[in-house]
mmCIF file of C-alpha atoms in Angstrom:
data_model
loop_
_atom_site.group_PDB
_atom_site.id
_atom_site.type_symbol
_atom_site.label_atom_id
_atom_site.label_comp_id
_atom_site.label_asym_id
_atom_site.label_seq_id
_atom_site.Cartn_x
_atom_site.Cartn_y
_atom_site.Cartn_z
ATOM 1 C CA UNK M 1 -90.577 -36.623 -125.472
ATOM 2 C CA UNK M 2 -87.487 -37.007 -127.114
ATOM 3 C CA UNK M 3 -85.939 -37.386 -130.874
ATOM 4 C CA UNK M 4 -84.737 -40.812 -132.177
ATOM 5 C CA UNK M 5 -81.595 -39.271 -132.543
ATOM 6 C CA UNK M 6 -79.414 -36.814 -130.388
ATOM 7 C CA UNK M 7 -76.866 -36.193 -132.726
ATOM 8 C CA UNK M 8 -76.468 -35.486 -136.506
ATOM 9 C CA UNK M 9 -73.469 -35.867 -138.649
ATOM 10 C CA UNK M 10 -73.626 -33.774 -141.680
ATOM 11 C CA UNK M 11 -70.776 -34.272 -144.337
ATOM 12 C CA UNK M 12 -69.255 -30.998 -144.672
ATOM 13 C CA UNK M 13 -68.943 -31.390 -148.450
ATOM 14 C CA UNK M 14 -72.767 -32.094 -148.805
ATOM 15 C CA UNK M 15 -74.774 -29.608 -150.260
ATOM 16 C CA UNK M 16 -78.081 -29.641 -148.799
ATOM 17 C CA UNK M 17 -79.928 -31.643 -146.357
ATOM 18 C CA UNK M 18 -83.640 -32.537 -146.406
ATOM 19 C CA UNK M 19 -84.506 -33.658 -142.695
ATOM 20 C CA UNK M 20 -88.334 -35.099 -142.281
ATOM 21 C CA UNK M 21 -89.584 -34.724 -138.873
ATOM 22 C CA UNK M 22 -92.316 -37.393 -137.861
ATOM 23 C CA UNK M 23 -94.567 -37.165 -134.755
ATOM 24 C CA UNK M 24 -94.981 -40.861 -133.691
ATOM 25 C CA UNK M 25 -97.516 -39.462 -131.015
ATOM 26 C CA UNK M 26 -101.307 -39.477 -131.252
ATOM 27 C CA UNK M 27 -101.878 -35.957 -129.742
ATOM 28 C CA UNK M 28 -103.142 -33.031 -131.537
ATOM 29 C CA UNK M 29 -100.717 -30.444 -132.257
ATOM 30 C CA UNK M 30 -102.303 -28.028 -129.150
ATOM 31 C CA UNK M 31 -101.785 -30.430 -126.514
ATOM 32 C CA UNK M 32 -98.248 -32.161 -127.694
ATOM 33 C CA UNK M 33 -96.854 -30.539 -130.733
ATOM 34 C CA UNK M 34 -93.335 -30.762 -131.858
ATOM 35 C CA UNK M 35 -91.311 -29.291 -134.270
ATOM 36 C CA UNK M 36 -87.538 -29.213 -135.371
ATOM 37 C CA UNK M 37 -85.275 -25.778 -134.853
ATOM 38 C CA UNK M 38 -81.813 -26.004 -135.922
ATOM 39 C CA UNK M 39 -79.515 -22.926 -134.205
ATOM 40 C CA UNK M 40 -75.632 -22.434 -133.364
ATOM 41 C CA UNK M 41 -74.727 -23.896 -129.973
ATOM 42 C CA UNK M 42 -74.674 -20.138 -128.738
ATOM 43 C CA UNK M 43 -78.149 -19.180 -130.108
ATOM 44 C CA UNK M 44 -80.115 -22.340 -128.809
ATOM 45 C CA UNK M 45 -80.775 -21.185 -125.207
ATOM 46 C CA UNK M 46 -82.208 -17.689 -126.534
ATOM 47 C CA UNK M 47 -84.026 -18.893 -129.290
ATOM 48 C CA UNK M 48 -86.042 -21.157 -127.009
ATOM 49 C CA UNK M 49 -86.400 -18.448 -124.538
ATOM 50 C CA UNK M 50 -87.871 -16.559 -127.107
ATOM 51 C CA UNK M 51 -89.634 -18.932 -128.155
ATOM 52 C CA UNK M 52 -91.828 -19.341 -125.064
ATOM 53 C CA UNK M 53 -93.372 -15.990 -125.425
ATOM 54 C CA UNK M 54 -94.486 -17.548 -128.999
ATOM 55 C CA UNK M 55 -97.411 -18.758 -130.804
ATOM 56 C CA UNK M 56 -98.213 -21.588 -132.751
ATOM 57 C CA UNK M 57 -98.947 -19.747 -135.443
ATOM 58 C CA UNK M 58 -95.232 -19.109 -135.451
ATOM 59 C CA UNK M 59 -94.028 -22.099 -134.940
ATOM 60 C CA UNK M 60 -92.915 -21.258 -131.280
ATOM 61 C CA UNK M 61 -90.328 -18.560 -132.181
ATOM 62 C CA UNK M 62 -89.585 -15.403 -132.215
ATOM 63 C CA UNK M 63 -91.122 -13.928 -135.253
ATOM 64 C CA UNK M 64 -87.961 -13.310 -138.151
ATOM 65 C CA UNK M 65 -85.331 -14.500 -135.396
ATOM 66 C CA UNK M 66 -82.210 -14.542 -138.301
ATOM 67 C CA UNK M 67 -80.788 -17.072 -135.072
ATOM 68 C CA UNK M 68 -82.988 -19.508 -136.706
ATOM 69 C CA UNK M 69 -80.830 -21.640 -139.637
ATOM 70 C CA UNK M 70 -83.564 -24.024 -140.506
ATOM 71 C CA UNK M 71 -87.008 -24.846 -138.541
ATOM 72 C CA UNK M 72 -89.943 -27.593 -139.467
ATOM 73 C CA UNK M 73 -93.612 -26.338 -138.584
ATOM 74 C CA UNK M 74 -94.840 -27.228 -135.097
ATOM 75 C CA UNK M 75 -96.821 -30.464 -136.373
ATOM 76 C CA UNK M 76 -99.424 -32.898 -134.257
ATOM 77 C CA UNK M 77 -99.452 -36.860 -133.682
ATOM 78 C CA UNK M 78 -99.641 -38.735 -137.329
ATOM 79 C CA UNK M 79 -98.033 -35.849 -139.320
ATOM 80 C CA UNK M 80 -94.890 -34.757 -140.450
ATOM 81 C CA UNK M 81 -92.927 -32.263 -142.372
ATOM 82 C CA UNK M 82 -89.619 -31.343 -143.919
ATOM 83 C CA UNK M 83 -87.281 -29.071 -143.919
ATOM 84 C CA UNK M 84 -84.434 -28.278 -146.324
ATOM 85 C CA UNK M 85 -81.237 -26.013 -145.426
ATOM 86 C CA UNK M 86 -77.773 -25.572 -147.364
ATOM 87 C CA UNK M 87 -74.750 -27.009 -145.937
ATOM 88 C CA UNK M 88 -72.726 -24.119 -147.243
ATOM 89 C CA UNK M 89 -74.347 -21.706 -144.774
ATOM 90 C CA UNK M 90 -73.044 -23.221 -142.173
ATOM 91 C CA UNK M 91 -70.291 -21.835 -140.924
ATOM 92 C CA UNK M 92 -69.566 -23.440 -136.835
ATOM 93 C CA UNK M 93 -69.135 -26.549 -136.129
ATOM 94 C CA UNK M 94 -71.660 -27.605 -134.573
ATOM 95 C CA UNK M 95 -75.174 -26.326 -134.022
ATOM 96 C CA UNK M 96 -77.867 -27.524 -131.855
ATOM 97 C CA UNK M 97 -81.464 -28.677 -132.309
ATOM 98 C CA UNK M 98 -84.436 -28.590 -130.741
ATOM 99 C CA UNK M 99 -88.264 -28.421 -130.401
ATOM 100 C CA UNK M 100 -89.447 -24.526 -129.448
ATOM 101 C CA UNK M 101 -92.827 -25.796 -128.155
ATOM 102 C CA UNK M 102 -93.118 -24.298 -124.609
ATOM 103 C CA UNK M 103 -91.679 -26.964 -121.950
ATOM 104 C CA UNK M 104 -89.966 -29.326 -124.601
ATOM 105 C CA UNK M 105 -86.596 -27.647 -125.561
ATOM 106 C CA UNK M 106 -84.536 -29.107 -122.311
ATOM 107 C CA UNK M 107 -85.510 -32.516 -122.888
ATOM 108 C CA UNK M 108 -86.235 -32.499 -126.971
ATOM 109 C CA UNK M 109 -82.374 -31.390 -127.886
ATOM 110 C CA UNK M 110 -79.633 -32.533 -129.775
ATOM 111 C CA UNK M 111 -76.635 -31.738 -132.025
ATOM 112 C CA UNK M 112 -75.701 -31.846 -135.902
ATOM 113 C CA UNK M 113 -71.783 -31.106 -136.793
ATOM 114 C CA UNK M 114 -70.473 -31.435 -139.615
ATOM 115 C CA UNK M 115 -68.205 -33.633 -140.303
ATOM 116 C CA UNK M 116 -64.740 -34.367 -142.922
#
């Protein structure tokens, strides 16, 4: 349980980023799901509190939680999905990332920063 990467460098002049989350597992989404929530480094621990009290059908978090800067949907083994968020809305320097589904957000972390 873990991302192939930990961290992220984003170019702080890009514009957008379009990141593709794939499950490499072979579990359906109920028992094993994952998914990809990008938050400041001060929102992460609350947002996957919050999320823990979720449902799937919301993607393990907090239903309109404005913490949230980008999310994928909580996706099975096999599948994937993407996400696209604008560079210019970020404003700290570095954020974390994680997957909300219940249990996973300790291990299933990371950070993006931008970068000069």
């Amino acid at each position: 349980m873990s991302f192939s990467s930990r961290e992220i460098k984003v170019a702080a002049d890009c514009t957008a980023v379009d990141l593709t989350l794939r499950h490499t597992g072979k579990l359906a989404v109920t028992a094993m799901g994952h998914n990809w929530v990008l938050t400041t480094t001060t929102d992460y621990a609350g947002v996957a509190k919050d999320g823990m009290a979720a449902t799937l059908e919301t993607d393990f978090l907090k239903a309109g939680d404005t913490r949230v800067v980008a999310h994928t949907k909580v996706i099975g083994g096999g599948e994937s999905d993407t996400v696209s968020f604008d560079v210019a809305k970020l404003t700290a320097p570095e954020y974390n990332f994680f997957c909300s589904f219940p249990g996973h957000a300790m291990m299933m972390k990371g950070s993006l920063k931008l970068v000069k």
